[in-house]
């Protein structure tokens, strides 16, 4: 499937989109990666063009690396957690479909966040509620696409979609906890090896 056509379809006809991406040879890994990179680019541009009155951070406080991590880690851990939970609970979605489908759920954000942010150049702080409302609208749209993806790819009923989503979010917390724990242990192990080598060098 053509990536541009898929973007149009997930925005205009999301039900058909999530039905269409099921099955072999219909989607490719790179399409999901491309959407994530475009979403990151849109996020960075929106941060840079935000009107002065609406800026909440100083320029030196903005880090491309941190912004990328805050996008990629929640999204990727969602894919892993949702695939793991749904596989245990008889979901029909494949990891590739979840990976690409979750990336395309970000399409409304990718398309709209820059036009919405441009409003900060013409709005005053008294009119900030308009900007905030539009931002929330985009985020709710994205959240709805995530739920729709779970429903259609795994062929779940609404009640089970909510249950699977909650369990998947708990799974994200567990993955983050284990990741932080492993990072801490590996850090201590590396420090131990470095100290050991220093000690051996001093005694040699």
Short mmCIF file of N, CA and C in Angstrom, two decimals, residues 100-178:
data_model
loop_
_atom_site.label_atom_id
_atom_site.label_comp_id
_atom_site.label_asym_id
_atom_site.label_seq_id
_atom_site.Cartn_x
_atom_site.Cartn_y
_atom_site.Cartn_z
N UNK A 100 2.99 -0.94 12.77
CA UNK A 100 2.63 0.02 11.72
C UNK A 100 1.31 0.74 12.08
N UNK A 101 0.35 -0.02 12.59
CA UNK A 101 -0.94 0.58 12.95
C UNK A 101 -0.80 1.62 14.05
N UNK A 102 0.07 1.37 15.03
CA UNK A 102 0.29 2.34 16.12
C UNK A 102 0.99 3.58 15.60
N UNK A 103 1.89 3.39 14.63
CA UNK A 103 2.57 4.56 14.06
C UNK A 103 1.57 5.44 13.30
N UNK A 104 0.72 4.82 12.51
CA UNK A 104 -0.26 5.61 11.73
C UNK A 104 -1.33 6.23 12.62
N UNK A 105 -1.50 5.72 13.84
CA UNK A 105 -2.45 6.37 14.76
C UNK A 105 -1.97 7.77 15.13
N UNK A 106 -0.68 8.03 14.91
CA UNK A 106 -0.11 9.36 15.21
C UNK A 106 -0.30 10.34 14.05
N UNK A 107 -0.89 9.87 12.96
CA UNK A 107 -1.02 10.71 11.76
C UNK A 107 -1.74 12.05 12.02
N UNK A 108 -2.84 12.09 12.80
CA UNK A 108 -3.47 13.39 13.05
C UNK A 108 -2.53 14.38 13.73
N UNK A 109 -1.73 13.89 14.67
CA UNK A 109 -0.74 14.75 15.33
C UNK A 109 0.28 15.24 14.32
N UNK A 110 0.79 14.32 13.49
CA UNK A 110 1.80 14.66 12.49
C UNK A 110 1.28 15.73 11.52
N UNK A 111 0.01 15.63 11.15
CA UNK A 111 -0.54 16.54 10.15
C UNK A 111 -0.99 17.88 10.74
N UNK A 112 -1.49 17.86 11.96
CA UNK A 112 -2.17 19.05 12.49
C UNK A 112 -1.39 19.87 13.51
N UNK A 113 -0.36 19.27 14.14
CA UNK A 113 0.28 19.99 15.23
C UNK A 113 0.97 21.28 14.76
N UNK A 114 1.51 21.27 13.55
CA UNK A 114 2.16 22.49 13.06
C UNK A 114 1.13 23.59 12.77
N UNK A 115 0.05 23.31 12.02
CA UNK A 115 -0.97 24.36 11.81
C UNK A 115 -1.56 24.87 13.13
N UNK A 116 -1.80 23.95 14.07
CA UNK A 116 -2.36 24.37 15.37
C UNK A 116 -1.36 25.27 16.10
N UNK A 117 -0.08 24.90 16.07
CA UNK A 117 0.94 25.69 16.77
C UNK A 117 1.12 27.06 16.13
N UNK A 118 0.92 27.16 14.81
CA UNK A 118 1.05 28.46 14.14
C UNK A 118 0.06 29.49 14.71
N UNK A 119 -1.03 29.00 15.27
CA UNK A 119 -2.01 29.92 15.88
C UNK A 119 -1.41 30.69 17.05
N UNK A 120 -0.38 30.12 17.69
CA UNK A 120 0.23 30.82 18.83
C UNK A 120 0.94 32.10 18.40
N UNK A 121 1.17 32.22 17.08
CA UNK A 121 1.83 33.44 16.57
C UNK A 121 0.84 34.59 16.43
N UNK A 122 -0.45 34.26 16.42
CA UNK A 122 -1.45 35.31 16.23
C UNK A 122 -2.40 35.44 17.43
N UNK A 123 -2.41 34.44 18.29
CA UNK A 123 -3.31 34.49 19.45
C UNK A 123 -2.62 35.16 20.63
N UNK A 124 -3.41 35.77 21.49
CA UNK A 124 -2.87 36.31 22.73
C UNK A 124 -3.07 35.28 23.83
N UNK A 125 -2.46 35.51 24.99
CA UNK A 125 -2.61 34.55 26.10
C UNK A 125 -4.06 34.45 26.57
N UNK A 126 -4.82 35.54 26.40
CA UNK A 126 -6.24 35.50 26.78
C UNK A 126 -7.01 34.52 25.91
N UNK A 127 -6.46 34.23 24.73
CA UNK A 127 -7.14 33.32 23.81
C UNK A 127 -6.48 31.93 23.83
N UNK A 128 -5.69 31.67 24.85
CA UNK A 128 -4.95 30.39 24.94
C UNK A 128 -5.89 29.19 24.99
N UNK A 129 -7.12 29.40 25.47
CA UNK A 129 -8.06 28.28 25.58
C UNK A 129 -8.34 27.68 24.20
N UNK A 130 -8.34 28.53 23.15
CA UNK A 130 -8.57 28.02 21.79
C UNK A 130 -7.45 27.08 21.38
N UNK A 131 -6.22 27.51 21.64
CA UNK A 131 -5.04 26.69 21.32
C UNK A 131 -5.06 25.38 22.11
N UNK A 132 -5.35 25.50 23.41
CA UNK A 132 -5.37 24.30 24.25
C UNK A 132 -6.46 23.32 23.81
N UNK A 133 -7.61 23.87 23.42
CA UNK A 133 -8.72 23.03 22.97
C UNK A 133 -8.34 22.26 21.70
N UNK A 134 -7.70 22.96 20.76
CA UNK A 134 -7.30 22.30 19.51
C UNK A 134 -6.23 21.24 19.77
N UNK A 135 -5.31 21.54 20.67
CA UNK A 135 -4.28 20.54 21.04
C UNK A 135 -4.93 19.28 21.61
N UNK A 136 -5.89 19.50 22.53
CA UNK A 136 -6.57 18.36 23.15
C UNK A 136 -7.37 17.57 22.11
N UNK A 137 -7.97 18.29 21.17
CA UNK A 137 -8.73 17.62 20.11
C UNK A 137 -7.83 16.67 19.32
N UNK A 138 -6.63 17.13 18.98
CA UNK A 138 -5.67 16.30 18.23
C UNK A 138 -5.27 15.08 19.06
N UNK A 139 -5.00 15.29 20.35
CA UNK A 139 -4.58 14.17 21.20
C UNK A 139 -5.70 13.15 21.41
N UNK A 140 -6.93 13.65 21.55
CA UNK A 140 -8.07 12.73 21.70
C UNK A 140 -8.27 11.93 20.42
N UNK A 141 -8.09 12.58 19.28
CA UNK A 141 -8.19 11.88 17.98
C UNK A 141 -7.15 10.75 17.92
N UNK A 142 -5.93 11.04 18.31
CA UNK A 142 -4.86 10.04 18.31
C UNK A 142 -5.22 8.88 19.26
N UNK A 143 -5.69 9.22 20.46
CA UNK A 143 -6.06 8.19 21.44
C UNK A 143 -7.18 7.30 20.90
N UNK A 144 -8.15 7.92 20.22
CA UNK A 144 -9.26 7.16 19.64
C UNK A 144 -8.76 6.19 18.57
N UNK A 145 -7.79 6.63 17.76
CA UNK A 145 -7.23 5.74 16.73
C UNK A 145 -6.48 4.56 17.37
N UNK A 146 -5.81 4.81 18.49
CA UNK A 146 -5.13 3.71 19.19
C UNK A 146 -6.16 2.67 19.66
N UNK A 147 -7.27 3.15 20.23
CA UNK A 147 -8.31 2.23 20.69
C UNK A 147 -8.95 1.48 19.52
N UNK A 148 -9.18 2.21 18.45
CA UNK A 148 -9.77 1.59 17.26
C UNK A 148 -8.85 0.51 16.69
N UNK A 149 -7.56 0.79 16.71
CA UNK A 149 -6.57 -0.19 16.24
C UNK A 149 -6.66 -1.48 17.06
N UNK A 150 -6.73 -1.32 18.38
CA UNK A 150 -6.82 -2.50 19.26
C UNK A 150 -8.09 -3.30 18.93
N UNK A 151 -9.18 -2.58 18.74
CA UNK A 151 -10.46 -3.25 18.48
C UNK A 151 -10.44 -4.04 17.16
N UNK A 152 -9.98 -3.39 16.10
CA UNK A 152 -10.08 -4.02 14.77
C UNK A 152 -8.99 -5.06 14.55
N UNK A 153 -7.74 -4.73 14.90
CA UNK A 153 -6.66 -5.68 14.64
C UNK A 153 -6.82 -6.96 15.44
N UNK A 154 -7.31 -6.83 16.68
CA UNK A 154 -7.43 -8.02 17.54
C UNK A 154 -8.83 -8.61 17.53
N UNK A 155 -9.77 -7.89 16.86
CA UNK A 155 -11.16 -8.34 16.79
C UNK A 155 -11.76 -8.51 18.19
N UNK A 156 -11.61 -7.45 19.01
CA UNK A 156 -12.14 -7.46 20.37
C UNK A 156 -13.43 -6.65 20.45
N UNK A 157 -14.26 -6.96 21.44
CA UNK A 157 -15.42 -6.11 21.73
C UNK A 157 -14.96 -4.90 22.54
N UNK A 158 -15.84 -3.90 22.65
CA UNK A 158 -15.46 -2.63 23.28
C UNK A 158 -14.97 -2.85 24.72
N UNK A 159 -15.69 -3.69 25.48
CA UNK A 159 -15.31 -3.93 26.87
C UNK A 159 -13.91 -4.54 26.96
N UNK A 160 -13.61 -5.45 26.05
CA UNK A 160 -12.31 -6.09 26.07
C UNK A 160 -11.22 -5.13 25.58
N UNK A 161 -11.59 -4.22 24.68
CA UNK A 161 -10.63 -3.21 24.21
C UNK A 161 -10.16 -2.36 25.38
N UNK A 162 -11.11 -1.92 26.21
CA UNK A 162 -10.77 -1.10 27.38
C UNK A 162 -9.90 -1.90 28.35
N UNK A 163 -10.26 -3.15 28.57
CA UNK A 163 -9.50 -4.01 29.48
C UNK A 163 -8.08 -4.22 28.97
N UNK A 164 -7.96 -4.56 27.68
CA UNK A 164 -6.64 -4.81 27.08
C UNK A 164 -5.78 -3.54 27.13
N UNK A 165 -6.43 -2.40 26.88
CA UNK A 165 -5.68 -1.13 26.90
C UNK A 165 -5.13 -0.85 28.29
N UNK A 166 -5.96 -1.07 29.31
CA UNK A 166 -5.50 -0.83 30.70
C UNK A 166 -4.36 -1.78 31.06
N UNK A 167 -4.50 -3.06 30.69
CA UNK A 167 -3.44 -4.04 30.99
C UNK A 167 -2.17 -3.68 30.22
N UNK A 168 -2.34 -3.21 28.98
CA UNK A 168 -1.17 -2.83 28.17
C UNK A 168 -0.43 -1.67 28.83
N UNK A 169 -1.18 -0.72 29.39
CA UNK A 169 -0.55 0.42 30.06
C UNK A 169 0.19 -0.02 31.32
N UNK A 170 -0.39 -0.99 32.03
CA UNK A 170 0.34 -1.55 33.19
C UNK A 170 1.61 -2.25 32.70
N UNK A 171 1.48 -2.94 31.55
CA UNK A 171 2.64 -3.60 30.96
C UNK A 171 3.74 -2.61 30.61
N UNK A 172 3.34 -1.43 30.12
CA UNK A 172 4.32 -0.38 29.80
C UNK A 172 5.09 0.00 31.07
N UNK A 173 4.34 0.16 32.17
CA UNK A 173 4.98 0.51 33.44
C UNK A 173 5.98 -0.56 33.87
N UNK A 174 5.60 -1.82 33.68
CA UNK A 174 6.50 -2.93 34.07
C UNK A 174 7.76 -2.92 33.19
N UNK A 175 7.56 -2.71 31.87
CA UNK A 175 8.72 -2.68 30.95
C UNK A 175 9.67 -1.55 31.34
N UNK A 176 9.11 -0.38 31.64
CA UNK A 176 9.95 0.76 32.04
C UNK A 176 10.69 0.45 33.34
N UNK A 177 9.98 -0.17 34.29
CA UNK A 177 10.60 -0.49 35.57
C UNK A 177 11.76 -1.46 35.38
N UNK A 178 11.52 -2.53 34.59
CA UNK A 178 12.58 -3.51 34.34
C UNK A 178 13.74 -2.86 33.59
#
